[in-house]
Amino acid sequence: MNFRLLSFLLFLIFFQHSLHAQSPRQIIDSLRLRIQEDLPADQLANMYGELGWQYAVFNLDSAIYFGELAVEKAKESKDTKILAQSYTDLGSGFLQKGELDEAMKLYLLAREIREESQDSLGLAKVYNALGYIFQRKYESDSAIYFFLKALPIFEKEGALLNAAAVKNNLGVIYQNLPDYDKAIQMYQEVAELRKELGDYRNLVGTYNNLGSCYKYLGDYEQADQYFQDAISLALELDDPLNQAISYRIYSFFLQEIGDIEKLESVAKKGLIVAQSINAEFEKAGLELALGIAYNAQKKYAEAKPLLLEAAEKFKEQGSEEDVLFSYFELIPLYASIGKPDSSRYYANLYQETFRNKLEKESRERTTELETKYQTELKDLQIAEQQLEIRNKNLQLFGSLGLALILAIVGYLLYSQQKLKNKQLKQEGELKAALAQIETQNKLQEQRLLISRDLHDNIGAQLTFIISSIENLKYFDPIKETLTPRYESIANFTKQTIRELRDTIWAMNSGSVSFENLIGRVHNFIQQGQDSTQVKLEFIQDSDVDLSAKMPSATSIQVLRIVQEAIQNALKYGEAKVIQVLITKDSGSLTFQIKDDGKGFDKEKVQLGNGLSNMQKRADEIGGKLEIKAQIGVGTEVILQLSSGTFS
């Protein structure tokens, strides 16, 4: 490396560090002084390229001029990397001016060099530029193809600014589909990234894109705000190119909402800026916008030259989509000024251009499909050849492998059958064991059920019988009352048998109504009243729904709990009055058995079968059982059933 090259590299390092502190005009002034020196071709190529890049903000003709000088010096230097960059910088100038075909030629030259040198990052920049050119040509498929080739490279290399540019361009594709919601989501991501990276120059474009999306969605207030934000930011950055672009986009928004007065003002401002930097595409767009404003105000003399010039510029740039707008405006203009031949001429020209556009798109689509077909056909032929080779190999080795495969399969089948037989045997043994256990469980459950029924039902009835017999000795004279009492005892004994039969019937029934259950409780109390001196009272809440039903097994358990509570009061409580209350509250049903007997101490008393069985019965039906007792005051048994117990 010679001394002059080292000096230039040191200058570049210093220059790059100072970029953030200098404006584009200051950078241009510094570079114009440096190129006056006697410098090697590679250094001059880099400086001319940077000048072209910086001039793109102010004057596109100057940007192209210095870009061409950069290509010249790069060729002299024979440095392919610098030459590829020079082609890219010059292509950017033509692209921004609107000369798309010339820009594409330069980017294709740059792509060829970067592919040979395997410069992935530089290649991604070329892909992005090509995608943008196809996007400007309204060839969305090709645009998406190049954008998607560029994006993963930028993300892999950590080039976030470039990745944001690609995502912004993809947002434009979504906008053109149209898929405005997805486009807005993409633009907002790009806007946040560009703010974070300080890329305010490109943020202007993102604001314009957001404004366009909201315009198409009909949210004109939001759209207008984004367009004005774009113009304000471009003015703040002293960026004439972005100003011209923003004025052009805003002018077409004003045209669509019908604000002709403001459209004229904005188009005039934008046209002055576009002319100052020779931005041909923006000039054409703003001339069209101003011509539309004049046409709407019937200022045909002012509108005509603007629309004609805009049409010619769009035609030169190959922008068929935009030239149609100019022709469309010229048709009514010539009709209004009394020139039907000219009006008819532009109507025919409009139709011809539109038809050519459709035919071009059709040819491109046909070519694309033909290419795809030929590619798939070749792939199919290659696949068939490979398949034929594989078939021959399979035939060669198939015979040798077949015997081995059959042997392995036979062994596996034998092993599988052996394992299956073993599993079937184990399953049979397991089923037999489970059946035996289930039978034993059922027998045990039946034993427990019969045991509780004998204790609670028949035991309760016998208690009444014994109590009645004990009370006979207190009657005087005995002879006068003995016969009726014995008859009562006989009837009650018969009732005991009926209760046993009722138990069997209830267990075989599907369900029992509240009316039936309460009737049984009431009968039990009535019979007890006839056989003892203790006063038994039955109180039923009027809110109780007598038509509601519960399973027969549940009704038996409830009846047994009530009977056990009454039996305990008679047998142990020495009560004089026993009350049975049935109430309903918030969907639950409550049975209360209260007596005024001697009570007991729950902490000291040993629970017998009666209290224990009552608790078990309540648990089995999902009920809540509570026993309150106080010595000398009495005992209260409360059974509460939830709404899920009955229906």
XYZ file of C-alpha atoms in Angstrom:
647
model
C 0.000 0.000 0.000
C 1.548 3.328 -1.061
C 1.577 6.446 1.060
C -1.069 8.245 -1.005
C -3.559 5.376 -0.625
C -2.917 5.219 3.123
C -3.523 8.959 3.360
C -6.800 8.569 1.479
C -7.989 5.760 3.766
C -7.196 7.861 6.825
C -9.138 10.693 5.223
C -12.131 8.411 4.645
C -12.099 7.293 8.298
C -12.035 10.912 9.441
C -14.648 11.842 6.864
C -17.066 9.082 7.918
C -16.747 10.051 11.585
C -17.585 13.630 10.694
C -20.639 12.787 8.543
C -22.969 12.871 11.531
C -21.804 16.375 12.394
C -22.040 17.809 8.836
C -24.970 18.611 6.582
C -25.073 17.266 2.983
C -24.061 20.706 1.642
C -21.024 20.812 3.952
C -20.017 17.317 2.855
C -20.334 18.347 -0.811
C -18.182 21.455 -0.261
C -15.489 19.376 1.490
C -15.426 16.758 -1.261
C -15.312 19.308 -4.090
C -12.156 20.730 -2.533
C -10.563 17.278 -2.202
C -11.197 16.234 -5.840
C -9.126 19.173 -7.014
C -6.036 17.399 -5.681
C -3.919 14.968 -7.674
C -5.288 11.700 -6.289
C -5.250 8.073 -7.487
C -8.171 6.811 -9.584
C -9.602 4.583 -6.828
C -9.753 7.480 -4.344
C -11.374 9.781 -6.905
C -13.902 7.074 -7.795
C -14.948 6.823 -4.153
C -15.171 10.609 -3.793
C -17.162 11.057 -7.010
C -19.519 8.304 -5.891
C -20.054 9.992 -2.523
C -20.647 13.340 -4.262
C -23.256 11.716 -6.490
C -24.964 10.245 -3.441
C -25.020 13.567 -1.575
C -26.142 15.565 -4.635
C -29.172 13.282 -5.014
C -30.801 15.328 -2.265
C -30.460 18.624 -4.161
C -29.854 18.067 -7.871
C -30.299 14.752 -9.668
C -28.463 15.946 -12.806
C -25.405 16.717 -10.687
C -25.819 13.358 -8.944
C -25.748 11.559 -12.320
C -22.814 13.669 -13.538
C -20.594 12.737 -10.586
C -21.847 9.155 -10.721
C -20.617 8.861 -14.318
C -17.224 10.299 -13.287
C -17.072 7.693 -10.488
C -17.634 4.878 -13.036
C -14.886 6.316 -15.257
C -12.326 6.449 -12.466
C -13.371 3.020 -11.156
C -12.666 1.504 -14.568
C -9.255 3.203 -14.578
C -8.481 1.768 -11.146
C -9.393 -1.768 -12.318
C -10.853 -2.371 -8.847
C -14.011 -4.424 -9.436
C -15.399 -3.761 -5.960
C -15.209 0.017 -6.458
C -16.653 -0.374 -9.970
C -19.643 -2.329 -8.652
C -20.282 0.392 -6.052
C -19.980 3.086 -8.740
C -22.538 1.325 -10.924
C -24.854 1.132 -7.904
C -24.441 4.846 -7.035
C -25.056 5.932 -10.632
C -28.051 3.588 -10.893
C -29.498 5.215 -7.778
C -29.301 8.630 -9.480
C -31.141 7.421 -12.584
C -33.671 5.588 -10.429
C -34.528 8.694 -8.414
C -34.785 10.761 -11.590
C -37.288 8.253 -12.971
C -35.169 6.757 -15.792
C -35.942 3.185 -14.788
C -34.518 1.301 -17.783
C -31.129 3.049 -17.525
C -31.066 2.394 -13.782
C -31.801 -1.302 -14.331
C -28.891 -1.690 -16.785
C -26.459 -0.289 -14.215
C -27.797 -2.437 -11.370
C -27.544 -5.568 -13.517
C -23.867 -4.728 -14.248
C -23.291 -4.275 -10.503
C -25.037 -7.598 -9.780
C -22.755 -9.460 -12.196
C -19.620 -8.133 -10.471
C -20.922 -8.763 -6.950
C -21.938 -12.324 -7.810
C -18.420 -13.049 -9.075
C -16.834 -11.571 -5.950
C -19.438 -13.214 -3.675
C -20.190 -9.873 -2.033
C -23.433 -10.915 -0.334
C -24.209 -7.576 1.335
C -23.554 -5.594 -1.859
C -25.624 -8.131 -3.785
C -28.519 -7.673 -1.371
C -28.452 -3.900 -2.020
C -28.665 -4.581 -5.764
C -31.592 -6.983 -5.224
C -33.417 -4.328 -3.222
C -32.881 -1.696 -5.942
C -34.081 -4.080 -8.678
C -37.154 -4.884 -6.618
C -37.886 -1.158 -6.314
C -37.537 -0.686 -10.099
C -39.994 -3.500 -10.801
C -42.275 -2.026 -8.172
C -42.213 1.320 -9.999
C -43.032 -0.568 -13.198
C -46.024 -2.153 -11.426
C -44.576 -5.651 -11.879
C -45.318 -6.890 -8.374
C -44.266 -10.532 -8.789
C -40.734 -9.596 -9.880
C -40.546 -6.916 -7.188
C -41.476 -9.385 -4.420
C -38.952 -11.904 -5.795
C -36.014 -9.492 -5.458
C -37.160 -8.036 -2.118
C -37.378 -11.501 -0.580
C -33.906 -12.316 -1.893
C -32.472 -9.177 -0.263
C -34.200 -9.296 3.145
C -32.632 -12.462 4.663
C -29.141 -11.278 3.653
C -29.601 -7.896 5.345
C -30.974 -9.535 8.491
C -28.124 -12.056 8.590
C -25.504 -9.314 8.145
C -27.163 -7.071 10.768
C -27.789 -4.304 8.197
C -30.908 -2.997 9.942
C -31.258 0.173 7.857
C -31.295 -1.856 4.658
C -33.665 -4.427 6.159
C -36.034 -1.593 7.064
C -35.908 -0.363 3.454
C -36.849 -3.816 2.148
C -39.710 -4.154 4.634
C -40.940 -0.717 3.594
C -40.930 -1.814 -0.044
C -42.778 -5.024 0.855
C -45.338 -2.841 2.588
C -45.847 -1.069 -0.734
C -46.492 -4.446 -2.370
C -49.108 -5.306 0.254
C -50.606 -1.863 -0.316
C -50.904 -2.517 -4.051
C -52.519 -5.974 -3.632
C -54.442 -4.347 -1.747
C -53.994 -5.576 1.838
C -53.982 -2.261 3.716
C -54.085 -3.659 7.259
C -50.984 -5.785 6.635
C -49.286 -2.870 4.869
C -49.967 -0.533 7.819
C -48.556 -3.115 10.234
C -45.394 -3.408 8.116
C -45.008 0.398 7.778
C -45.425 0.992 11.509
C -42.702 -1.566 12.278
C -40.430 0.188 9.771
C -41.236 3.635 11.209
C -40.290 2.552 14.749
C -37.051 0.970 13.491
C -36.089 4.051 11.480
C -36.765 6.352 14.431
C -34.638 4.114 16.635
C -31.782 4.122 14.105
C -32.085 7.859 13.369
C -32.903 7.213 9.695
C -35.160 10.264 9.397
C -34.596 10.781 5.672
C -36.234 7.449 4.829
C -38.807 7.927 7.593
C -40.376 10.575 5.328
C -41.245 7.868 2.800
C -42.748 5.639 5.491
C -45.013 8.479 6.651
C -46.190 8.983 3.050
C -46.918 5.265 2.722
C -48.939 5.237 5.962
C -50.903 8.234 4.730
C -51.720 6.445 1.475
C -52.982 3.344 3.312
C -55.246 5.324 5.612
C -56.500 7.225 2.540
C -57.576 3.984 0.879
C -59.238 2.860 4.129
C -61.273 6.086 4.153
C -59.644 7.505 7.312
C -58.875 10.885 5.703
C -58.049 12.647 8.957
C -55.322 10.130 9.835
C -54.067 10.131 6.240
C -53.821 13.942 6.127
C -51.828 13.948 9.375
C -49.240 11.476 8.046
C -48.863 13.383 4.751
C -48.277 16.650 6.601
C -45.812 14.916 8.972
C -43.858 13.731 5.937
C -43.687 17.238 4.430
C -42.701 18.795 7.776
C -39.911 16.271 8.336
C -38.566 16.734 4.776
C -38.500 20.530 5.276
C -36.778 20.126 8.646
C -34.109 17.888 7.065
C -33.614 20.374 4.168
C -34.207 17.451 1.792
C -35.631 18.790 -1.521
C -36.067 15.343 -3.103
C -38.203 14.076 -0.223
C -40.066 17.391 -0.261
C -40.920 16.954 -3.942
C -42.011 13.339 -3.395
C -44.156 14.288 -0.392
C -45.803 17.204 -2.207
C -46.597 14.917 -5.161
C -48.194 12.235 -2.983
C -50.107 14.795 -0.908
C -51.411 16.531 -4.048
C -53.039 13.335 -5.305
C -54.647 12.831 -1.902
C -56.133 16.339 -2.105
C -57.374 15.562 -5.618
C -59.183 12.441 -4.383
C -60.924 14.244 -1.511
C -61.866 17.129 -3.853
C -59.949 19.951 -2.124
C -59.060 21.667 -5.447
C -57.983 24.989 -3.935
C -55.448 23.362 -1.623
C -54.419 20.972 -4.415
C -53.367 23.908 -6.600
C -51.319 25.455 -3.782
C -49.541 22.206 -2.826
C -48.839 21.209 -6.460
C -47.274 24.612 -7.178
C -44.970 24.355 -4.147
C -43.937 20.835 -5.044
C -43.326 21.686 -8.709
C -40.920 24.476 -7.763
C -38.908 22.067 -5.588
C -38.929 19.264 -8.209
C -37.746 21.646 -10.943
C -34.920 22.884 -8.723
C -33.407 19.375 -8.483
C -34.522 18.076 -11.924
C -36.528 15.222 -10.411
C -38.285 14.259 -13.647
C -40.747 11.746 -12.209
C -41.803 14.102 -9.432
C -42.061 16.992 -11.938
C -44.347 14.902 -14.135
C -46.506 13.882 -11.184
C -46.843 17.438 -9.888
C -47.535 18.802 -13.377
C -50.316 16.254 -13.670
C -51.695 17.273 -10.242
C -51.595 20.980 -11.093
C -53.171 20.279 -14.501
C -55.997 18.408 -12.770
C -56.535 21.385 -10.423
C -56.705 23.828 -13.364
C -58.965 21.465 -15.325
C -61.400 21.256 -12.411
C -61.484 25.061 -12.247
C -62.039 25.263 -16.047
C -58.655 26.955 -16.519
C -58.098 24.941 -19.678
C -55.360 27.150 -21.105
C -53.196 26.635 -18.007
C -54.063 22.931 -17.654
C -53.337 21.856 -21.249
C -49.517 22.363 -21.407
C -49.051 20.813 -17.967
C -51.005 17.680 -18.851
C -49.262 17.285 -22.219
C -45.814 17.664 -20.672
C -46.673 15.234 -17.874
C -47.896 12.673 -20.418
C -44.689 13.006 -22.455
C -42.451 12.593 -19.400
C -44.347 9.553 -18.140
C -44.119 8.028 -21.598
C -40.340 8.628 -21.739
C -39.928 6.990 -18.334
C -41.945 3.943 -19.398
C -44.525 4.563 -16.675
C -47.640 3.367 -18.532
C -49.781 3.357 -15.399
C -49.185 7.089 -14.809
C -49.468 8.235 -18.445
C -53.033 6.913 -18.494
C -54.025 9.569 -15.914
C -52.753 12.345 -18.191
C -54.641 10.975 -21.209
C -57.762 10.612 -19.093
C -57.636 14.331 -18.124
C -56.913 15.485 -21.694
C -60.074 13.812 -23.081
C -62.600 16.120 -21.297
C -60.240 19.120 -21.631
C -60.268 19.035 -25.432
C -63.988 18.351 -25.422
C -64.558 21.431 -23.243
C -62.549 23.754 -25.517
C -64.401 22.528 -28.608
C -61.828 20.174 -30.146
C -63.639 16.855 -30.484
C -60.993 15.378 -32.796
C -58.274 15.887 -30.185
C -60.582 14.562 -27.491
C -61.267 11.463 -29.570
C -57.542 11.100 -30.298
C -56.636 10.958 -26.605
C -59.591 8.662 -25.895
C -58.237 6.241 -28.503
C -54.726 6.708 -27.172
C -55.984 5.977 -23.673
C -57.650 2.765 -24.853
C -54.602 1.703 -26.880
C -52.209 2.357 -23.988
C -54.452 0.538 -21.568
C -54.776 -2.399 -23.963
C -50.981 -2.499 -24.513
C -50.483 -2.489 -20.769
C -52.818 -5.456 -20.348
C -51.192 -7.301 -23.240
C -47.737 -6.680 -21.783
C -48.824 -8.008 -18.415
C -50.406 -11.005 -20.136
C -47.228 -11.711 -22.112
C -45.108 -11.424 -18.983
C -47.438 -13.774 -17.152
C -47.407 -16.216 -20.082
C -43.606 -16.066 -20.283
C -43.371 -16.639 -16.554
C -45.707 -19.636 -16.768
C -43.844 -21.009 -19.802
C -40.518 -20.682 -17.968
C -41.998 -22.347 -14.929
C -43.402 -25.146 -17.120
C -40.080 -25.735 -18.887
C -38.247 -25.757 -15.568
C -40.678 -28.244 -14.066
C -40.480 -30.360 -17.254
C -36.696 -30.517 -17.001
C -36.914 -31.337 -13.316
C -39.374 -34.109 -14.140
C -37.053 -35.557 -16.817
C -34.101 -35.503 -14.404
C -36.255 -37.122 -11.730
C -37.325 -39.858 -14.161
C -33.690 -40.584 -15.061
C -32.726 -40.760 -11.410
C -35.713 -43.007 -10.734
C -34.668 -45.372 -13.529
C -31.162 -45.627 -12.074
C -32.553 -46.286 -8.617
C -34.876 -48.982 -10.004
C -31.944 -50.807 -11.601
C -30.028 -50.667 -8.334
C -33.046 -51.952 -6.479
C -33.430 -54.857 -8.896
C -29.761 -55.705 -8.489
C -29.778 -55.773 -4.720
C -33.444 -56.615 -4.204
C -33.072 -60.368 -4.630
C -30.325 -60.561 -2.043
C -32.226 -58.465 0.445
C -35.604 -60.123 -0.039
C -34.693 -63.340 1.742
C -33.223 -61.405 4.653
C -36.299 -59.176 4.873
C -38.650 -62.178 4.807
C -36.683 -63.853 7.568
C -36.755 -60.712 9.704
C -40.465 -60.210 9.055
C -41.220 -63.845 9.934
C -39.274 -63.565 13.176
C -41.031 -60.290 14.031
C -44.458 -61.783 13.318
C -43.663 -64.802 15.483
C -42.414 -62.568 18.304
C -45.424 -60.300 17.974
C -47.876 -63.212 18.104
C -46.083 -64.681 21.112
C -46.228 -61.336 22.891
C -49.891 -60.918 21.931
C -50.790 -64.334 23.386
C -48.990 -63.454 26.601
C -50.830 -60.127 26.807
C -54.203 -61.818 26.199
C -53.499 -64.296 28.978
C -52.533 -61.498 31.370
C -55.624 -59.482 30.384
C -57.855 -62.507 31.069
C -56.312 -63.021 34.495
C -56.646 -59.328 35.271
C -60.306 -59.230 34.210
C -61.091 -62.262 36.354
C -59.382 -60.687 39.357
C -61.214 -57.358 38.802
C -64.568 -59.164 38.493
C -63.918 -61.013 41.742
C -62.968 -57.787 43.530
C -66.036 -55.999 42.136
C -68.327 -58.827 43.315
C -66.799 -58.730 46.782
C -67.253 -54.926 46.925
C -70.893 -55.195 45.927
C -71.512 -57.904 48.531
C -69.861 -55.772 51.187
C -71.975 -52.748 50.185
C -75.160 -54.847 50.403
C -74.164 -56.132 53.834
C -73.603 -52.567 55.091
C -76.876 -51.331 53.574
C -78.935 -54.162 55.108
C -77.182 -53.682 58.464
C -78.063 -49.956 58.544
C -81.642 -50.581 57.412
C -82.226 -53.209 60.127
C -80.849 -50.866 62.766
C -82.477 -47.647 61.640
C -85.848 -48.831 60.338
C -86.891 -51.941 62.236
C -84.975 -50.773 65.339
C -86.892 -47.483 65.313
C -90.242 -49.230 65.020
C -89.427 -51.660 67.840
C -88.412 -48.731 70.030
C -91.912 -47.282 69.658
C -93.407 -50.682 70.495
C -91.272 -51.037 73.655
C -92.022 -47.455 74.685
C -95.745 -48.091 74.300
C -95.637 -51.274 76.366
C -93.686 -49.449 79.110
C -96.323 -46.767 79.190
C -99.214 -49.222 79.624
C -98.549 -49.572 83.358
C -99.238 -45.908 83.884
C -102.808 -46.151 82.622
C -105.548 -46.442 85.253
C -107.712 -48.341 85.074
C -105.697 -50.711 82.864
C -108.644 -52.840 81.874
C -110.488 -49.942 80.287
C -107.567 -48.912 78.124
C -105.635 -52.158 77.665
C -107.515 -53.370 74.633
C -107.150 -50.143 72.566
C -103.444 -49.949 73.417
C -102.802 -53.501 72.379
C -104.620 -52.822 69.127
C -102.418 -49.784 68.573
C -99.300 -51.888 69.230
C -100.532 -54.532 66.808
C -101.176 -51.926 64.122
C -97.765 -50.393 64.640
C -96.120 -53.825 64.357
C -97.933 -54.351 61.080
C -96.681 -50.964 59.970
C -93.142 -52.165 60.687
C -93.624 -54.937 58.171
C -95.059 -52.469 55.659
C -92.044 -50.201 56.145
C -89.722 -53.092 55.398
C -91.662 -53.789 52.218
C -91.593 -50.089 51.347
C -87.830 -50.139 51.703
C -87.556 -52.959 49.212
C -89.961 -51.184 46.829
C -88.155 -47.854 47.109
C -84.792 -49.420 46.358
C -86.304 -50.873 43.178
C -87.926 -47.576 42.105
C -86.284 -45.001 39.851
C -87.131 -41.841 41.776
C -89.343 -40.546 44.607
C -91.134 -37.177 44.789
C -90.848 -34.782 47.764
C -94.558 -35.259 48.348
C -94.052 -39.027 48.749
C -90.997 -38.584 50.979
C -92.651 -35.969 53.210
C -95.729 -38.171 53.402
C -93.611 -41.031 54.732
C -91.994 -38.740 57.299
C -95.393 -37.435 58.360
C -96.840 -40.973 58.658
C -93.895 -42.055 60.769
C -94.424 -39.102 63.119
C -98.175 -39.710 63.272
C -97.704 -43.369 64.148
C -95.180 -42.449 66.788
C -97.593 -39.917 68.259
C -100.248 -42.613 68.623
C -97.867 -44.951 70.441
C -96.155 -42.673 72.960
C -96.796 -39.855 75.432
C -94.132 -37.643 73.774
C -95.569 -34.844 71.648
C -94.336 -34.972 68.017
C -94.845 -31.926 65.784
C -94.454 -31.730 61.984
C -93.829 -28.327 60.321
C -93.404 -27.946 56.540
C -92.281 -24.739 54.712
C -94.796 -23.594 52.086
C -91.936 -22.920 49.610
C -91.077 -26.636 49.367
C -91.761 -27.880 45.815
C -93.645 -31.140 46.340
C -93.315 -32.098 42.657
C -89.484 -32.169 42.764
C -87.915 -35.624 42.702
C -84.843 -37.387 44.039
C -83.415 -40.871 43.501
C -85.155 -43.561 45.549
C -81.867 -44.539 47.223
C -81.450 -40.914 48.363
C -85.021 -40.737 49.714
C -84.444 -43.897 51.794
C -81.279 -42.381 53.291
C -83.104 -39.136 54.187
C -86.014 -41.071 55.758
C -83.628 -43.226 57.786
C -81.758 -40.170 59.113
C -85.039 -38.572 60.244
C -86.194 -41.853 61.837
C -82.833 -42.315 63.600
C -82.947 -38.765 64.982
C -86.488 -39.274 66.332
C -85.546 -42.696 67.721
C -82.541 -41.227 69.556
C -84.726 -38.492 71.052
C -87.194 -41.086 72.325
C -84.673 -43.668 73.412
C -81.982 -41.506 74.998
C -83.196 -37.925 75.158
C -86.226 -38.351 77.470
C -87.859 -35.602 75.462
C -91.387 -34.333 75.960
C -91.674 -32.532 72.629
C -90.029 -33.467 69.298
C -90.298 -31.150 66.267
C -89.617 -32.090 62.628
C -89.193 -29.024 60.373
C -88.740 -29.105 56.588
C -87.610 -25.776 55.048
C -86.280 -24.498 51.716
C -83.631 -21.749 51.388
C -81.680 -20.592 48.276
C -82.256 -23.843 46.427
C -81.288 -26.127 49.335
C -83.636 -28.347 51.385
C -83.197 -28.640 55.160
C -84.592 -31.250 57.619
C -84.429 -30.249 61.329
C -85.261 -32.657 64.185
C -85.353 -30.771 67.528
C -86.194 -32.073 71.000
C -86.313 -30.632 74.539
C -84.669 -33.652 76.146
C -81.657 -33.923 78.387
C -79.091 -33.483 75.570
C -75.502 -34.688 75.770
C -71.867 -33.557 75.672
C -70.509 -34.164 72.135
C -66.916 -34.166 73.405
C -67.545 -36.924 75.975
C -70.203 -39.123 74.439
C -69.083 -42.185 72.473
C -70.699 -42.266 69.043
C -72.775 -45.392 68.493
C -74.185 -46.930 65.366
C -77.024 -44.416 65.252
C -75.014 -41.190 65.011
C -72.315 -42.844 62.918
C -74.822 -44.251 60.436
C -76.544 -40.890 60.112
C -73.228 -39.272 59.148
C -72.417 -42.024 56.646
C -75.842 -41.756 55.053
C -75.484 -37.978 54.711
C -72.023 -38.377 53.121
C -73.315 -40.945 50.621
C -76.015 -38.616 49.270
C -73.777 -35.522 49.306
C -75.650 -33.909 52.162
C -74.377 -31.874 55.107
C -75.219 -33.238 58.591
C -74.838 -31.127 61.723
C -75.676 -32.244 65.302
C -76.121 -29.600 68.003
C -76.517 -30.775 71.629
C -76.534 -29.054 75.027
C -76.980 -30.792 78.364
C -80.331 -29.953 79.962
C -81.540 -28.079 76.851
C -81.947 -30.704 74.135
C -80.616 -31.935 70.806
C -80.982 -30.656 67.229
C -80.133 -32.727 64.132
C -79.842 -30.692 60.859
C -79.640 -32.353 57.432
C -79.079 -29.988 54.492
C -79.396 -31.195 50.868
C -77.988 -29.158 47.966
C -80.041 -28.400 44.834
C -78.030 -31.013 42.924
C -79.578 -33.779 45.048
C -83.075 -33.191 43.631
C -84.582 -31.938 40.383
